[in-house]
XYZ file of C-alpha atoms in Angstrom:
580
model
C 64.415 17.678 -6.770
C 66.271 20.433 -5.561
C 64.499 22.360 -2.898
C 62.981 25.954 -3.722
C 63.855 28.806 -1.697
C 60.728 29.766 0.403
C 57.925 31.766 -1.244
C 56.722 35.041 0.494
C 52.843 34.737 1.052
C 51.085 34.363 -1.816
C 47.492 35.957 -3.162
C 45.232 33.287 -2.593
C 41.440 32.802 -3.473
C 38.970 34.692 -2.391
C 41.196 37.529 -1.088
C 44.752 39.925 -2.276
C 47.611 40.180 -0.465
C 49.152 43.252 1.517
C 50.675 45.835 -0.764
C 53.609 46.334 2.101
C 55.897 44.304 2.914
C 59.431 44.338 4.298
C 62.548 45.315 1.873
C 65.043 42.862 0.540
C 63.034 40.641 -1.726
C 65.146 38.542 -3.638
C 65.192 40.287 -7.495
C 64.433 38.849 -10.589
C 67.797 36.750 -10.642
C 66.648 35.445 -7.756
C 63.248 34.497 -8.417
C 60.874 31.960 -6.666
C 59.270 29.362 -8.264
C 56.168 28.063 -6.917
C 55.462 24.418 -6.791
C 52.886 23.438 -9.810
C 52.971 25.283 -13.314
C 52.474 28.852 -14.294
C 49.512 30.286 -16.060
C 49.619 32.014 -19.630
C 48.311 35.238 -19.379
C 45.880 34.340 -22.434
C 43.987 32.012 -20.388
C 43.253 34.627 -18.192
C 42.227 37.091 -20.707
C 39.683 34.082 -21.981
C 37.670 34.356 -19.082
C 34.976 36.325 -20.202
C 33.439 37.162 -16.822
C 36.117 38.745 -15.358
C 36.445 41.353 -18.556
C 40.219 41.781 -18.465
C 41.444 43.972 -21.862
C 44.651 43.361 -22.933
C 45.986 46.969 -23.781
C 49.588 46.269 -24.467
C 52.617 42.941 -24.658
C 52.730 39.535 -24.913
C 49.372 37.566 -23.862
C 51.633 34.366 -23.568
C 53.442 35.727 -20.697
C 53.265 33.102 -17.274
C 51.700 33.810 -14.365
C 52.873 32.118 -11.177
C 50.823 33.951 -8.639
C 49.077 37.528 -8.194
C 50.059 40.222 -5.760
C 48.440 43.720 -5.096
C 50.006 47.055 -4.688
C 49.958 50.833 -4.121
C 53.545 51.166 -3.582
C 55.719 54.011 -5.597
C 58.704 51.076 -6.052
C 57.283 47.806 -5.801
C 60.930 46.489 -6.636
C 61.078 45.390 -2.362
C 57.849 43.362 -2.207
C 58.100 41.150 -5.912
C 59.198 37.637 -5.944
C 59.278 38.023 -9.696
C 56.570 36.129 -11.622
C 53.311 38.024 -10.811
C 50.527 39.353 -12.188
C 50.592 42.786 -10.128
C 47.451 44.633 -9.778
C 47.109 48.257 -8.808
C 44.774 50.888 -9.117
C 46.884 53.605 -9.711
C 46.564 55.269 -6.722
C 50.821 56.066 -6.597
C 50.421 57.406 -9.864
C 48.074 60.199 -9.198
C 50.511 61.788 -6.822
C 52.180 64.944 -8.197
C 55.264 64.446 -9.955
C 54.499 60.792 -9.838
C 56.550 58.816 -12.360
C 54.710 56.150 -14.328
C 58.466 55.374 -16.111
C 59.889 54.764 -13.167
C 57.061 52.742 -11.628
C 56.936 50.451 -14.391
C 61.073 49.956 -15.146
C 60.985 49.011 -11.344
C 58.599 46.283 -11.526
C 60.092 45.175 -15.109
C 63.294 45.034 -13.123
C 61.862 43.081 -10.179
C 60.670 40.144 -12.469
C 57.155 40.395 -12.533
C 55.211 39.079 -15.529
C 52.338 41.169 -16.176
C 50.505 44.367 -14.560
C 46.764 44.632 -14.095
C 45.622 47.801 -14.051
C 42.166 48.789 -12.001
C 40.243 51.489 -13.769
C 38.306 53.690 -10.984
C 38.057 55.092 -8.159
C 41.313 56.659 -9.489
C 41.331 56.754 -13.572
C 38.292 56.264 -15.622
C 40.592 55.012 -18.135
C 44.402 53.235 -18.528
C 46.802 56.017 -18.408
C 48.046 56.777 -22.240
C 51.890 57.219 -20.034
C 51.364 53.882 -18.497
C 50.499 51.927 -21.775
C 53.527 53.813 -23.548
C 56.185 52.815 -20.673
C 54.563 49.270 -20.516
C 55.176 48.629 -24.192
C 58.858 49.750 -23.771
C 59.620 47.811 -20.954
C 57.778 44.704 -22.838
C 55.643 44.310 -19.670
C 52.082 43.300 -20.442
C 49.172 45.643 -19.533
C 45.588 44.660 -18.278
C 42.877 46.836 -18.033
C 40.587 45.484 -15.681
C 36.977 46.852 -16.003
C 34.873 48.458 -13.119
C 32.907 45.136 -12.069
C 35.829 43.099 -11.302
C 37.484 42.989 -8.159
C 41.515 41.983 -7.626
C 39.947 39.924 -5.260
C 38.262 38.126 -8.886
C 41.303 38.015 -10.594
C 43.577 36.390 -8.079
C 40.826 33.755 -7.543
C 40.558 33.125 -11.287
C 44.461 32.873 -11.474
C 44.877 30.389 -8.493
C 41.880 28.291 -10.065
C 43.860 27.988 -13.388
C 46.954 26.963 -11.543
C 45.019 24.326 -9.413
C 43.733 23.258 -13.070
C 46.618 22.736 -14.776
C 48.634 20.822 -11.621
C 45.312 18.363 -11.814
C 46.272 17.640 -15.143
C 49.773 17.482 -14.916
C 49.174 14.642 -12.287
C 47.014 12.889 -14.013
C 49.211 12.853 -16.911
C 52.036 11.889 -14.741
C 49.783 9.201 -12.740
C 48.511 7.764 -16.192
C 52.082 7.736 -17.514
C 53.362 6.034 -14.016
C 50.921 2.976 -14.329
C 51.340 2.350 -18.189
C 55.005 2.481 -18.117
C 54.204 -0.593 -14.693
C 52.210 -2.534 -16.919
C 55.022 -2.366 -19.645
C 57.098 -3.667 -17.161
C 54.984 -6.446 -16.390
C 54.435 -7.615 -19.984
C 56.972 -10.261 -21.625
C 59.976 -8.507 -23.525
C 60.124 -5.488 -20.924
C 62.216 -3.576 -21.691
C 60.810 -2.797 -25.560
C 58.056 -2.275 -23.771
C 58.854 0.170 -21.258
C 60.754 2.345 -24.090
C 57.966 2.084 -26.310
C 55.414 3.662 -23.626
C 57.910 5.829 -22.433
C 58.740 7.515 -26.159
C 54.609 7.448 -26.844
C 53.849 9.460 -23.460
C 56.861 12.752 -23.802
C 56.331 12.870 -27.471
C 60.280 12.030 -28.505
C 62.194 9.161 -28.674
C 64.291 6.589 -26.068
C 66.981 4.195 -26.085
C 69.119 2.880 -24.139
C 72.936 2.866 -25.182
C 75.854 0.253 -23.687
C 78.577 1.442 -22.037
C 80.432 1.329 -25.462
C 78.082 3.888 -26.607
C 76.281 2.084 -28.884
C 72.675 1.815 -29.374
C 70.986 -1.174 -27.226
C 67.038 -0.740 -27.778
C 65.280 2.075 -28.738
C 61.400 2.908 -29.511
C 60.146 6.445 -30.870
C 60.932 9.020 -33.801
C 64.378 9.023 -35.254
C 66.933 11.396 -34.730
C 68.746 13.987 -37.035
C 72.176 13.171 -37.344
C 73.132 16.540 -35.514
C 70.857 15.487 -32.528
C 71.887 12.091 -32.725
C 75.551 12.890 -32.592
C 74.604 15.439 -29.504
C 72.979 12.811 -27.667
C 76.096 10.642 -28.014
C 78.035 12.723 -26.479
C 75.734 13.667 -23.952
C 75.741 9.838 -23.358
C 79.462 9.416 -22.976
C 79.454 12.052 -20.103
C 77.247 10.335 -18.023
C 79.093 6.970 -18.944
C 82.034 8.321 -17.277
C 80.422 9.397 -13.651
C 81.089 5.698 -12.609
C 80.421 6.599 -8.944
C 76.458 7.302 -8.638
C 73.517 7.489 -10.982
C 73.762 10.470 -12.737
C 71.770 12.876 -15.411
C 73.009 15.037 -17.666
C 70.993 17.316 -20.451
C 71.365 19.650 -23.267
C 69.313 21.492 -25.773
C 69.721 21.149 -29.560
C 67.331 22.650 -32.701
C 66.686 20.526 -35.572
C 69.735 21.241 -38.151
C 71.860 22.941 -35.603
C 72.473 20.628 -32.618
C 74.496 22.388 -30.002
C 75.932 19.964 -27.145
C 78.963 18.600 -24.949
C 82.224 17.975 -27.222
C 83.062 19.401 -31.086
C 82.960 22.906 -31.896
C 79.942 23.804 -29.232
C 81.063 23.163 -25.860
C 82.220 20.503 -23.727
C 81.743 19.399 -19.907
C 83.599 21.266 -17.291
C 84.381 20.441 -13.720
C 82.582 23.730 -12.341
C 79.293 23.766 -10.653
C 76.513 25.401 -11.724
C 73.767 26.929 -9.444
C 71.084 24.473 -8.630
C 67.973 23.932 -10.974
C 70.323 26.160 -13.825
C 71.150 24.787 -17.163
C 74.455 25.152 -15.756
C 77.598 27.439 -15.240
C 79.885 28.923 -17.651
C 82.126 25.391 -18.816
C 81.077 23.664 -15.686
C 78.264 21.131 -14.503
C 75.124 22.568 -12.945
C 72.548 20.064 -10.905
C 69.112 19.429 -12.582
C 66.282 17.648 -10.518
C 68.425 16.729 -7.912
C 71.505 15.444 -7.144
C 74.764 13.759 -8.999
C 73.160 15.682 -12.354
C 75.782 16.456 -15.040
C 74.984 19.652 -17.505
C 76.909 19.921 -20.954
C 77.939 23.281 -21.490
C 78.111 25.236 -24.660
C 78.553 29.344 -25.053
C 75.252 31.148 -25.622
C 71.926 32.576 -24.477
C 70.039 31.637 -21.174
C 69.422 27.982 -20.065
C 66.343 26.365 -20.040
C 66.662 24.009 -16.922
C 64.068 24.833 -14.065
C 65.777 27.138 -12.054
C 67.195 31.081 -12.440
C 69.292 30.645 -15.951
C 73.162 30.689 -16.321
C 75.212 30.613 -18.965
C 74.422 27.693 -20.732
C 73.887 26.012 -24.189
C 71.809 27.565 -26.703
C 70.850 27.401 -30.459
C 68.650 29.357 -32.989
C 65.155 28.719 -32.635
C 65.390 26.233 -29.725
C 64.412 27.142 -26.309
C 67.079 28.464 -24.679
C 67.673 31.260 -26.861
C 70.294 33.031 -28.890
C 73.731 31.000 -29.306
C 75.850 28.780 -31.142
C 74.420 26.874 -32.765
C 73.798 26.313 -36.610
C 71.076 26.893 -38.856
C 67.554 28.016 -38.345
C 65.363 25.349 -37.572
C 62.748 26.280 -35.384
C 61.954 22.703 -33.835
C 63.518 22.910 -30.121
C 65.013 19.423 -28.856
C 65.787 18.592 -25.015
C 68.131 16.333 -24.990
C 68.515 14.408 -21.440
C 70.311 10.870 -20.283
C 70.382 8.904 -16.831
C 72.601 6.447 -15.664
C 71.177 2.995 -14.886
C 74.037 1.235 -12.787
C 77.683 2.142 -12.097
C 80.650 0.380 -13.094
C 81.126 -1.597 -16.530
C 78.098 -3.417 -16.862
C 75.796 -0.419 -16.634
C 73.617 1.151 -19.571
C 72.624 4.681 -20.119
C 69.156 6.059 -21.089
C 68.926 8.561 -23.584
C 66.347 11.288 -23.977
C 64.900 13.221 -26.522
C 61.724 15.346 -26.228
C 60.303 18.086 -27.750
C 60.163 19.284 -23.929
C 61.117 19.062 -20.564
C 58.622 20.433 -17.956
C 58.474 18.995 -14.296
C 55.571 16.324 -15.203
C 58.293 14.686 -17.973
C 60.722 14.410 -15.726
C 58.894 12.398 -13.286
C 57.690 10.157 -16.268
C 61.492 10.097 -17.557
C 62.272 8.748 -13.578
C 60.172 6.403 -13.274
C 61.201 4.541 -16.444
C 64.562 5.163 -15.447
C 63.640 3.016 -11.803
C 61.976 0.476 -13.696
C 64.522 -0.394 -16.372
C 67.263 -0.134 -13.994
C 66.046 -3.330 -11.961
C 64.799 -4.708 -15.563
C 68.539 -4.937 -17.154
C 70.659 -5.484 -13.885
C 72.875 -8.138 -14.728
C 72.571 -11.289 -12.966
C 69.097 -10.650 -11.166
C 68.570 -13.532 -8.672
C 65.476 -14.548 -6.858
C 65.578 -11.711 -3.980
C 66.024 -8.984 -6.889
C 63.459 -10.258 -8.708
C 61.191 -9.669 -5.614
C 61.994 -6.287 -5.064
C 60.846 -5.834 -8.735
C 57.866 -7.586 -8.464
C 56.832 -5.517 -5.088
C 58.243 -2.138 -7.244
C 55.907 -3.412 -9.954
C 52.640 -3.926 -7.646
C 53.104 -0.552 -5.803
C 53.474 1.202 -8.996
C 50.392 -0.597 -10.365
C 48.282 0.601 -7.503
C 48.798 -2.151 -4.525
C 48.608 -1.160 -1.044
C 52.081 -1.355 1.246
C 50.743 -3.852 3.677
C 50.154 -5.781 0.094
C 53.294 -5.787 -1.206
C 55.686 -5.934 2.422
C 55.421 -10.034 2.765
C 57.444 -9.936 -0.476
C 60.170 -8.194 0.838
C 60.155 -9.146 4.806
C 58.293 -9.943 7.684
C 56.801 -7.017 9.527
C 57.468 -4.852 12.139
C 59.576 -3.023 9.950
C 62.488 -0.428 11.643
C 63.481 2.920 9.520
C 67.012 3.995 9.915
C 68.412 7.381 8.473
C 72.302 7.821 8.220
C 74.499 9.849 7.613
C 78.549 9.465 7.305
C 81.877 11.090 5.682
C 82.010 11.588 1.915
C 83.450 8.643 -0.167
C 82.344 6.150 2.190
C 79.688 3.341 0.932
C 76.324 2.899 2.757
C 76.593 1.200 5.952
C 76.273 -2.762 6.353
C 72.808 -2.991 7.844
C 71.741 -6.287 6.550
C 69.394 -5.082 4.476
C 69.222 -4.620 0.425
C 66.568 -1.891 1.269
C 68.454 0.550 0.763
C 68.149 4.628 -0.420
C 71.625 6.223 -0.859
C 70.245 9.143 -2.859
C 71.163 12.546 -1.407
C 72.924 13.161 1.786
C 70.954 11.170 4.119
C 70.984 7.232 3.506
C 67.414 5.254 4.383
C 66.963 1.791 5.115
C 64.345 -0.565 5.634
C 65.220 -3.393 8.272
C 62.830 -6.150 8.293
C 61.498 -8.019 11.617
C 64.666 -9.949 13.386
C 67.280 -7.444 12.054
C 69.175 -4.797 14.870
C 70.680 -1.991 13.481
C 74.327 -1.202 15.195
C 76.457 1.222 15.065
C 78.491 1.671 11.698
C 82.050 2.986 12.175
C 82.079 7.060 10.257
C 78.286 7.236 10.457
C 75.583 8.534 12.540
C 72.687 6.523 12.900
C 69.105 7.313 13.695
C 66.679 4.526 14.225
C 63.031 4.738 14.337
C 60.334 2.595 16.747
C 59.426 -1.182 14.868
C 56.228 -0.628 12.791
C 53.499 -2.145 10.537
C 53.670 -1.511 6.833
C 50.591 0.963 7.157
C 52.857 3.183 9.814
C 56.113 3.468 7.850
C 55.855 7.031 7.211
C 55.485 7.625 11.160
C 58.626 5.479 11.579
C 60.429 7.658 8.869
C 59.855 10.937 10.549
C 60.862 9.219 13.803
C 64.186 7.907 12.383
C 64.594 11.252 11.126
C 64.493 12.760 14.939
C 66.189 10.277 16.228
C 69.261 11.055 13.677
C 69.004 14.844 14.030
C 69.635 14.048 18.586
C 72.002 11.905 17.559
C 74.269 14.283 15.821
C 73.446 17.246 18.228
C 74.872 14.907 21.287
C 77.682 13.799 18.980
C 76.616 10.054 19.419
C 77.529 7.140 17.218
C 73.372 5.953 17.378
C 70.070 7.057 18.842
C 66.933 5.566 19.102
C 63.330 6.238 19.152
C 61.957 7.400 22.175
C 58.157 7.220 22.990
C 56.886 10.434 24.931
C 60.591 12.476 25.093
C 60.918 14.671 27.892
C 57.726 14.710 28.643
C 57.587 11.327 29.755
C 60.260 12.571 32.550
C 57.613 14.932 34.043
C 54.095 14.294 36.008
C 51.817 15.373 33.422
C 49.945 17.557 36.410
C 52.853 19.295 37.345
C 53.971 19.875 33.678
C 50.510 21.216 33.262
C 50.580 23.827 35.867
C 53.712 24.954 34.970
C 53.120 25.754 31.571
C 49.682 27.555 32.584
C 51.586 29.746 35.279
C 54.617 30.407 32.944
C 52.241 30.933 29.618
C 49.719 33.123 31.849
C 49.565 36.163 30.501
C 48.969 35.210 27.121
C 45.988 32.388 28.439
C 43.235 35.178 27.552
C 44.447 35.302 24.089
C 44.690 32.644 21.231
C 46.156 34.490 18.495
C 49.391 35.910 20.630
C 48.973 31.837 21.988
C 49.205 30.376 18.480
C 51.582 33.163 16.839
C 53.991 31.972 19.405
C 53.475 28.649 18.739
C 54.130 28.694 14.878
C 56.855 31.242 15.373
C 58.488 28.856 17.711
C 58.054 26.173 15.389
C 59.671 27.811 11.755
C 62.658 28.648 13.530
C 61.422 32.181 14.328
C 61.195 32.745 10.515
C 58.768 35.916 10.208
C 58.528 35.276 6.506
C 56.976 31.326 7.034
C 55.194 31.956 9.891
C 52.989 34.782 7.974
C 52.360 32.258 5.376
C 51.058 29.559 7.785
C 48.943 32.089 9.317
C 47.722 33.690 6.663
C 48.634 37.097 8.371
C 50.965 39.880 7.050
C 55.044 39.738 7.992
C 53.960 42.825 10.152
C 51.550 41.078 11.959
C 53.912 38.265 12.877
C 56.431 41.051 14.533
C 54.111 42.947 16.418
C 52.496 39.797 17.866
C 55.756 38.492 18.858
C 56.750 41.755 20.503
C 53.447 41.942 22.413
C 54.189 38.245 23.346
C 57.910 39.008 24.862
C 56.764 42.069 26.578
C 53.695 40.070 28.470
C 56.660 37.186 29.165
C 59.397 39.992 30.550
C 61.380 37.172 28.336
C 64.056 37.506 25.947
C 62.691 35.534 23.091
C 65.909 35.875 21.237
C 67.306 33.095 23.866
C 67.366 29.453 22.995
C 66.908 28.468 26.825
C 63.789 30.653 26.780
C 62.533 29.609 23.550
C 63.176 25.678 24.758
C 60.928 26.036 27.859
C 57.841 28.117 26.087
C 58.117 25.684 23.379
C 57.499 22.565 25.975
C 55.005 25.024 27.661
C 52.792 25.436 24.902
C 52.881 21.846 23.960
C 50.300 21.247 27.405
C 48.459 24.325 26.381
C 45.672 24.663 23.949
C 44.772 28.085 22.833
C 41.542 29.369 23.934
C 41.257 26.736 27.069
């Protein structure tokens, strides 16, 4: 998937986060998403030991995390999403503006407002309530007895309980739809369990567009007609596997094509439903979004102008009639070129858990209907099939190769095909293309690419020999070299381990008495001097972070702001541990 921007630190159990904070939050356009799903509000409320009263909006509002403040505008310090708790301490101020308090943190995105009744108010303000319900922001009274401290645990608790289920669901899904593919007649199979575990139906469609297998509920003609066209766009991005989606309502489909919209050749913002006539990304790249006019997406990410219909999920639009049935509407490519099929999509939704369900059927059926499968393809599907259904790598690696195995990462000019390694191992997703070489096989250098090549390794150590690849590509491209190697030990290995010691000791002196300025440094040094990850990782305020560092380049007499400088304290504190 698309990578989320970085999250500012969070309210975690057993404790609330800062109420400062450093302006220039992003805004509610702008808004983080966490990683795992939100909470409704209303599950919140049902905990009966915390006491929470909802005095005003919606109880089915989501809850991605908690955050806790006194601020007058707590616009600066919102990610949007939160469940912000204060006690009303900016409020009792004189000429204090409980209108303006609450537009603000409308404005900034956040989903809900806890308020704390005493030491401040014995009861909700009758101004607060009245503001809340214009701005349609929801409004907790939270009782005496219960701490924020409480609340954010009981939050963080219900998110940790609903991503437990989500991957179960998704790990139940995974090994069903591997047994399907085991079974004879597998690709029936694999439709069937697919359609059975999102609720919808499947089928695959031929490059002529029509209808090749298909398992599930039938379509209305409007959404069938809307997942044709849907299907012809992705028929036509010959070059990579693509996705493309679209949301209809039962008696009014809205989608690509007719009187609703059509593809465009824009680009939408990643994780959108897309942008105005154009194609937005969707779970990662080479996705294709069909446009319409109308309300907000419904895609993942911060909504753009995208396709909408009565009643369905994305809001107010073009479309027809007034069913209230919402239909997501996605397809995926299965192969390039004339032979290839297209799997079509449609659920009654579309959260993160579905589309990992939707991509693994999408892996399995690719190598289940590629034309012409010989003996080595049928390998790599039986060793596909094994580690799906559970089997260890070191299991399933004789199938493909003898071990040690070498990782190479590359990375070349746009248009160009992967490079000829010798090996059908091969992942071309993304920018960055990843290779398995088995035992006997040398990677060389590939005219237009830059290759990184990891250390030879067992099947049990392939994720060491993936990050190693992965350093070895990033030194190739800083020294502007065609290929570069693993190396065991780096520079360290050029220096007496004594002497290295002693040098770090005498240049990191000043700090040796104290482990937090030690490990600040450290983590600072490590996120790229990013004040906003390194608070997170420490579990320390932004605030913190800066005054720490300060105290560190002021013990130094060192300009921290200087690469040389940050080089050398970085291989310093590599040979020192904080507190020896």
């Amino acid at each position: 998937m698309t990578e989320r921007a970085e999250a500012a630190e969070p309210v975690g159990p057993g404790g609330s986060g800062g109420s400062g904070g450093s302006p220039g939050s992003v805004g509610p356009a702008e808004a983080v998403v966490p990683f795992g799903p939100p909470v409704r509000l209303a599950a919140l409320l049902a905990r009966r030991e915390l006491g929470l009263r909802l005095v005003a909006g919606d109880p089915g509002a989501e809850l991605h995390w908690v955050h806790t403040s006194e601020m007058a505008d707590p616009y600066p310090y919102l990610l949007g999403g939160e469940l912000l708790l204060t006690a009303g301490v900016q409020l009792a101020d004189a000429g204090a503006d409980p209108e303006r308090f609450v537009a603000r943190a409308a404005q900034a995105g956040a989903a809900a407002l806890g308020f704390g009744v005493t030491p401040v108010y014995d009861t909700v303000p009758e101004a607060l309530a009245a503001a809340c319900a214009r701005h349609g922001l929801p409004l907790v009274e939270v009782e005496p007895g219960t701490t924020f401290a409480a609340v954010a645990r009981a939050v963080w608790r219900l998110r940790a309980d609903a991503r437990l289920h989500e991957l179960r669901r998704v790990t139940d899904a995974q090994r069903a739809l591997a047994t399907a593919a085991a079974r004879p007649g597998p690709v029936p199979a694999v439709l069937k369990v697919l359609a059975g575990r999102l609720g919808g139906r499947a089928a695959l469609y031929a490059p002529d567009g029509s209808e090749y297998a298909a398992a599930g509920r039938g379509l209305t003609p409007e959404e069938a007609a809307a997942l044709s066209r849907l299907v012809a766009v992705v028929a036509r991005a010959e070059r990579r596997p693509s996705s493309a989606s679209d949301t209809v309502a039962a008696g009014g489909a809205v989608g690509p094509g007719g009187g609703a919209g059509d593809a465009g050749g824009g680009t939408g913002a990643p994780g959108a439903a897309g942008g105005t006539g154009g194609s937005g990304t969707e779970g990662g790249p080479g996705a294709v979004a069909a446009h319409g006019t109308g309300g907000p997406g419904t895609a993942g990410g911060p909504a753009g102008p995208g396709t909408g219909t009565a009643g369905a999920p994305a809001g107010p639009g073009t479309g027809t009639g007034g069913a209230s049935r919402g239909v997501r509407l996605v397809a995926y490519s299965l192969g390039t070129g004339r032979e290839g099929l297209t799997l079509g999509l449609a659920l009654a939704r579309h959260e993160e858990a579905d589309q990992r369900i939707a991509e693994t059927a999408m892996v399995l059926l690719s190598l289940l209907t590629a034309p012409h499968q010989g003996a080595d393809e049928a390998t790599r599907s039986a060793a596909l099939v094994r580690l799906l259904l559970g089997a260890r790598p070191e299991e399933v690696a004789p199938l493909l190769g003898e071990a040690p195995w070498t990782v190479v990462h590359a990375r070349g000019g746009d248009g160009q095909a992967p490079p000829a390694l010798g090996t059908p191992l091969v992942d071309a997703a993304g920018g960055t293309v990843r290779a398995l070489l088995p035992a006997g096989r040398e990677a060389e250098p590939q005219p237009g690419w830059t290759l990184g090549v990891s250390a030879p390794a067992g099947p049990g150590s392939l994720e060491a020999a993936d990050a190693q690849a992965a350093r070895a590509l990033r030194r190739a491209e800083a020294a502007h070299t065609g290929l570069a190697r693993h190396r065991a030990g780096g520079l360290d290995a050029l220096v007496d381990p004594a002497e290295a010691d002693a040098h770090a000791r005498a240049l990191l002196g000043p700090l040796l008495d104290s482990p937090a300025l030690l490990e600040t440094l450290r983590v600072w040094l490590s996120l790229h001097g990013g004040w906003d990850r390194t608070a997170t990782a420490l579990g320390v305020h932004r605030n913190t972070v800066r005054q720490r560092v300060a105290r560190c380049a002021t013990l130094l007499d060192a300009d921290l702001e200087d690469a040389q400088t940050r080089m050398e304290l970085w291989f310093a504190l590599s040979r020192v541990q904080p507190g020896v």
